[in-house]
């Protein structure tokens, strides 16, 4: 048994931001089940959106986010996020983080889907996440203990208060770790899907353990599929940032036709859900889809990570046609949390992708997620530092005896089924089939301490898959990333009368 002020689960940007601030006045320990750079934050290519340009205003960034999010956004949290962004980025710059600049010293701003203006800051071209996480790891060095290769198995709850976590290390040792505050910053769940841009460690662990502990979740049906993952016809090979389209790349089918022509006024830079569905439909009809990069100047120096990804996988970059397919990218729902990270459970906080603060609505606009990690990571730390201490009772909690699970599917079978049944385009029959299949496994109410790392991940994947599937069945409309063939598409700007008309027309067509 060990005691800490603060336990943080995960090592992405939200975790490191909170840890850095908390370490001023508290002892902080981070547990991460793999190594500290195995996160989606580290892999982020796009950048950080903020209205820092003289021609930009926070209101414009706010409005673009609402439109992309189909008005499902929590507007108070969103306003805080967007208004705080430029100031917090300035703080990072002051402490030494370098964003890419133009020759005249002004911000080199990129553009991505849904943004009407250039407002994406990036560092080292398409290596923003790596630059940011490396910078933050350096900042927390000697202040925060980071334990790698030790998985948090479950939260410890006493009278609806989270008092810490149970961990398992790679020697199989199981320990209870007690803390006054526990922050979940475990990221999303991209590994649940066959095609994904996510790090392979991202298996929905935070959501699954919060659910087992009884914390409130929200919006689990909204999974964002990124339109352009590099694809070799069998599997996805990594992300091709939307920023590439921001610099002039266009999506074409195998006949060389621009596929976003006539679909949306922003064409290739339409909100992500619209582009992903258009590509998905083309591919489903038997066409291949390519990102034509022939008009992008200085591709290899502006996008060094993507260039290397292509070279490594034998894609002929000089030809200028990168084969793409949509894949799971971001979990919009998650553990319901305020902008100060507070969840429905005392002592438990959630921040970053695992949290659902409502800022992304039904479809996250590009490059708002690193921003969320930074802004709400700081706010969570501030809230914990300024609030009267909610001390966990520092007693000895017994380690629960684990179950021996008898039957678990392979990860691959979960991933294939989720992609097929709960993917870019959904319908009731597929969702019900998925739910029925998931329920043939016994993953509710299990105690995981006896299981291997991989088995723990499978239980978490089953749990999160079930939460997404059942939520998708419950939302009887199509909105943003949640697109059901059996319900009409709404963008949140319709009047009541328009919704009734759309529904009637839809019923007639059906
Ligand atoms: C991208 O670079 O296309 C992804 C950026 C993001 O998901 O915010």
XYZ file of C-alpha atoms in Angstrom, residues 105-474:
370
model
C 8.608 35.954 -37.293
C 4.808 35.720 -37.455
C 2.980 32.460 -36.632
C 3.026 29.964 -39.471
C -0.649 29.048 -39.222
C -2.164 26.022 -40.914
C -5.744 25.292 -41.899
C -7.751 22.136 -41.232
C -11.270 20.818 -41.751
C -14.146 22.976 -40.526
C -11.995 26.033 -39.761
C -12.874 29.001 -41.958
C -9.545 30.615 -41.131
C -5.907 29.612 -40.809
C -5.530 29.175 -37.049
C -3.550 25.980 -36.424
C -0.214 26.411 -34.665
C 2.228 23.606 -35.248
C 5.735 22.689 -34.147
C 8.361 20.825 -36.171
C 5.984 20.633 -39.140
C 3.709 17.674 -38.531
C 5.489 16.681 -35.306
C 3.531 18.968 -32.973
C 2.527 16.266 -30.502
C 6.045 14.930 -30.211
C 7.468 18.427 -29.695
C 4.863 19.294 -27.068
C 5.043 16.039 -25.088
C 8.856 16.058 -25.135
C 8.789 19.646 -23.861
C 6.358 18.785 -21.058
C 8.265 15.637 -20.054
C 11.346 17.794 -19.642
C 9.326 20.248 -17.510
C 8.059 17.594 -15.107
C 11.393 15.795 -14.849
C 12.578 15.705 -11.216
C 9.181 16.996 -10.028
C 6.848 14.135 -10.826
C 7.386 10.391 -10.464
C 6.499 8.538 -13.648
C 6.021 4.790 -13.355
C 6.064 3.070 -16.742
C 4.836 -0.426 -17.598
C 2.466 -0.534 -14.646
C -1.198 -0.798 -15.578
C -3.973 0.705 -13.539
C -6.461 -2.119 -13.323
C -9.308 -0.447 -11.463
C -10.311 2.484 -9.302
C -10.726 1.945 -5.582
C -14.038 3.360 -4.386
C -15.245 3.795 -0.834
C -18.668 5.390 -0.194
C -18.795 6.859 -3.721
C -15.391 8.440 -3.236
C -12.446 7.417 -5.372
C -9.561 6.808 -2.972
C -6.975 5.551 -5.427
C -6.232 2.785 -7.879
C -5.183 -0.836 -8.026
C -2.148 -1.386 -10.249
C -0.435 -4.383 -11.740
C 3.155 -4.313 -12.921
C 4.820 -6.515 -15.510
C 6.081 -8.899 -12.813
C 2.451 -9.542 -11.939
C 2.599 -7.649 -8.615
C -0.752 -6.146 -7.662
C -0.773 -3.069 -5.403
C -3.285 -0.646 -3.982
C -2.149 2.964 -4.387
C -4.091 5.462 -2.303
C -4.473 9.162 -3.164
C -6.555 12.161 -2.189
C -7.287 12.834 -5.870
C -7.101 10.516 -8.855
C -7.005 11.971 -12.353
C -7.947 9.804 -15.306
C -6.051 10.923 -18.405
C -5.999 7.634 -20.247
C -7.005 8.896 -23.706
C -9.645 7.351 -25.932
C -10.411 4.009 -27.524
C -9.179 3.965 -31.154
C -7.799 0.432 -30.798
C -11.350 -0.872 -30.650
C -11.567 -0.437 -34.416
C -9.805 -2.269 -37.222
C -8.713 0.960 -38.886
C -7.330 3.538 -36.499
C -4.832 6.357 -36.243
C -4.334 5.695 -32.526
C -1.422 4.349 -30.565
C -1.890 0.596 -29.995
C -2.160 1.164 -26.218
C -5.381 3.176 -26.558
C -7.934 0.532 -25.545
C -10.674 2.440 -23.700
C -9.228 1.619 -20.258
C -10.261 4.863 -18.518
C -13.862 4.738 -19.611
C -14.151 1.049 -18.735
C -12.744 1.476 -15.249
C -14.858 4.589 -14.584
C -17.927 2.632 -15.665
C -17.037 -0.282 -13.378
C -16.565 2.209 -10.530
C -19.972 3.798 -11.145
C -18.922 7.225 -12.488
C -21.200 8.957 -14.995
C -20.361 8.734 -18.710
C -21.760 10.759 -21.621
C -21.982 10.813 -25.428
C -20.262 7.466 -25.974
C -21.885 7.032 -29.398
C -19.804 9.859 -30.877
C -16.617 8.298 -32.237
C -14.748 10.417 -34.728
C -13.407 8.721 -37.854
C -10.544 10.578 -39.468
C -11.004 10.685 -43.256
C -7.433 10.046 -44.297
C -5.466 7.151 -42.900
C -2.789 5.812 -45.207
C -4.055 2.460 -46.521
C -2.312 -0.370 -48.331
C -5.505 -2.197 -49.280
C -5.283 -4.477 -46.241
C -4.503 -2.363 -43.223
C -4.030 1.235 -42.209
C -0.488 2.473 -41.806
C -0.869 5.782 -39.973
C -2.449 9.213 -40.163
C -2.232 11.721 -43.000
C -3.013 15.003 -41.299
C -5.860 17.200 -42.428
C -3.229 19.910 -42.586
C -2.110 18.325 -45.872
C -5.502 19.216 -47.338
C -5.074 22.614 -45.704
C -2.024 23.092 -47.962
C -3.936 22.171 -51.121
C -4.163 18.356 -51.343
C -7.428 17.090 -52.859
C -9.325 13.819 -52.534
C -9.894 11.972 -55.791
C -11.398 8.644 -56.775
C -9.723 6.072 -59.008
C -11.024 7.908 -62.089
C -9.333 11.113 -60.969
C -12.619 12.868 -60.021
C -12.557 15.295 -57.066
C -14.889 13.540 -54.638
C -15.753 16.518 -52.381
C -16.950 18.632 -55.323
C -20.645 19.414 -54.819
C -20.768 17.712 -51.397
C -19.992 20.710 -49.172
C -19.061 24.336 -49.735
C -15.717 23.803 -47.962
C -14.982 20.866 -50.290
C -11.929 18.920 -49.035
C -11.882 20.995 -45.854
C -15.484 20.254 -44.899
C -15.994 19.010 -41.319
C -14.353 15.644 -40.793
C -17.532 13.555 -40.472
C -18.726 14.696 -43.896
C -15.401 13.966 -45.606
C -15.092 10.572 -43.867
C -18.590 9.513 -44.986
C -17.948 10.608 -48.553
C -14.744 8.540 -48.748
C -16.417 5.585 -47.019
C -19.287 5.617 -49.522
C -16.908 5.770 -52.501
C -14.839 2.862 -51.198
C -17.970 0.871 -50.424
C -19.040 1.293 -54.033
C -15.756 -0.282 -55.126
C -13.584 2.759 -55.919
C -10.199 3.452 -54.389
C -9.696 6.933 -52.935
C -6.437 8.882 -53.050
C -5.136 12.069 -51.576
C -3.634 13.955 -54.489
C -0.675 15.880 -53.046
C 0.768 17.127 -56.331
C -0.222 20.737 -55.513
C 1.376 20.734 -52.042
C 4.646 22.611 -52.092
C 7.593 21.377 -50.016
C 5.681 18.271 -48.956
C 8.686 16.468 -47.478
C 9.867 19.409 -45.368
C 6.444 20.676 -44.284
C 5.243 17.134 -43.445
C 8.390 15.179 -42.519
C 6.569 12.597 -40.361
C 4.055 11.772 -43.087
C 6.749 11.740 -45.736
C 8.744 9.194 -43.689
C 5.593 7.152 -43.064
C 5.026 6.892 -46.817
C 8.646 6.047 -47.582
C 8.738 3.409 -44.838
C 5.673 1.748 -46.314
C 6.844 1.828 -49.899
C 4.365 4.486 -51.079
C 5.708 6.398 -54.065
C 5.442 10.005 -52.832
C 6.780 11.415 -56.128
C 3.693 10.022 -57.903
C 1.645 12.272 -55.615
C -1.221 9.887 -54.907
C -1.577 8.588 -51.343
C -4.180 5.806 -50.899
C -6.520 6.584 -47.989
C -9.429 5.197 -45.957
C -11.254 6.567 -42.863
C -10.429 5.120 -39.438
C -11.194 5.674 -35.760
C -9.417 8.747 -34.475
C -11.020 10.357 -31.424
C -13.476 9.426 -28.676
C -15.743 12.442 -28.263
C -17.749 11.060 -25.334
C -16.258 9.690 -22.147
C -16.325 10.236 -18.403
C -18.618 13.182 -17.790
C -16.481 16.000 -16.403
C -16.533 19.728 -15.896
C -13.856 22.029 -17.254
C -12.180 21.625 -13.852
C -12.057 17.876 -14.438
C -14.590 17.076 -11.731
C -16.600 13.918 -12.342
C -19.725 12.578 -10.650
C -17.511 10.803 -8.120
C -15.690 12.582 -5.283
C -11.935 12.335 -5.577
C -12.077 11.370 -9.269
C -11.142 13.770 -12.073
C -11.018 13.193 -15.824
C -9.192 15.270 -18.400
C -8.255 15.048 -22.075
C -9.781 12.547 -24.459
C -11.130 10.257 -21.711
C -13.270 13.132 -20.408
C -16.491 14.341 -21.930
C -16.690 18.061 -21.193
C -19.034 18.616 -24.134
C -16.721 21.021 -25.948
C -16.545 18.945 -29.119
C -20.279 18.467 -29.592
C -21.127 15.670 -32.008
C -17.995 16.046 -34.125
C -14.677 17.464 -32.930
C -13.210 20.158 -35.125
C -9.539 19.669 -35.981
C -6.798 20.557 -33.504
C -9.061 21.413 -30.577
C -7.977 18.362 -28.589
C -4.389 19.262 -27.674
C -5.886 22.629 -26.775
C -8.383 20.911 -24.486
C -5.614 18.885 -22.846
C -3.628 22.041 -22.112
C -6.454 24.348 -21.002
C -8.505 21.865 -18.985
C -5.355 20.105 -17.718
C -4.370 23.422 -16.145
C -7.874 24.117 -14.864
C -8.099 20.675 -13.292
C -4.826 21.222 -11.470
C -5.903 24.690 -10.326
C -9.199 23.337 -9.049
C -7.456 20.630 -7.055
C -4.897 23.084 -5.665
C -7.431 25.664 -4.575
C -10.192 23.401 -3.335
C -10.359 22.369 0.260
C -8.518 19.068 0.335
C -10.772 16.038 -0.123
C -8.527 13.683 1.795
C -8.843 9.995 1.086
C -9.012 7.930 4.226
C -5.464 6.657 4.437
C -6.187 3.201 5.664
C -5.270 -0.192 4.341
C -7.627 -1.299 1.560
C -7.520 -4.982 0.755
C -6.706 -6.040 -2.808
C -9.785 -7.733 -4.231
C -9.335 -11.299 -5.350
C -9.449 -11.615 -9.102
C -11.711 -13.767 -11.263
C -10.353 -16.299 -13.675
C -12.134 -15.403 -16.868
C -13.008 -18.343 -19.007
C -13.913 -16.916 -22.347
C -12.521 -13.841 -24.111
C -12.432 -13.011 -27.820
C -9.270 -11.910 -29.614
C -8.581 -8.187 -29.984
C -8.719 -8.606 -33.738
C -12.247 -9.992 -33.664
C -13.452 -7.030 -31.576
C -11.728 -4.586 -33.947
C -13.161 -6.155 -37.095
C -16.682 -6.281 -35.729
C -16.616 -2.737 -34.333
C -15.383 -1.349 -37.641
C -18.048 -3.191 -39.555
C -21.040 -2.815 -37.208
C -20.359 0.429 -35.310
C -18.229 2.289 -37.838
C -18.622 5.316 -40.097
C -22.166 4.368 -41.136
C -24.446 2.528 -38.717
C -27.895 0.946 -38.647
C -30.063 -0.749 -36.050
C -29.558 -4.324 -37.274
C -25.758 -4.037 -37.198
C -25.772 -2.356 -33.797
C -28.035 -5.046 -32.338
C -25.843 -7.784 -33.827
C -22.797 -6.197 -32.197
C -24.517 -5.855 -28.840
C -25.645 -9.512 -28.946
C -22.132 -10.687 -29.788
C -20.552 -8.600 -27.020
C -23.023 -9.938 -24.496
C -21.877 -13.515 -25.113
C -18.772 -12.588 -23.081
C -18.672 -12.133 -19.364
C -17.004 -8.764 -18.894
C -19.374 -7.077 -16.424
C -18.515 -7.113 -12.737
C -15.176 -8.797 -13.207
C -12.188 -8.230 -11.033
C -9.190 -8.046 -13.263
C -6.230 -8.519 -10.965
C -5.571 -12.122 -12.014
C -5.545 -11.345 -15.703
C -2.592 -10.594 -17.968
C -2.082 -7.062 -19.395
C -3.505 -8.218 -22.681
C -6.574 -9.844 -21.076
C -7.205 -6.682 -19.035
C -7.139 -4.702 -22.273
C -9.585 -7.106 -23.884
C -12.041 -6.739 -20.993
C -11.733 -2.943 -21.249
C -12.223 -3.101 -25.007
C -15.364 -5.247 -24.605
C -16.746 -2.889 -21.964
C -16.088 0.257 -24.003
C -17.391 -1.382 -27.189
C -20.580 -2.264 -25.358
C -20.948 1.305 -24.065
C -20.485 2.744 -27.568
C -22.856 0.247 -29.158
C -25.657 0.628 -26.647
C -25.338 4.431 -26.753
C -25.464 4.323 -30.561
C -28.662 2.272 -30.365
C -30.191 4.815 -27.999
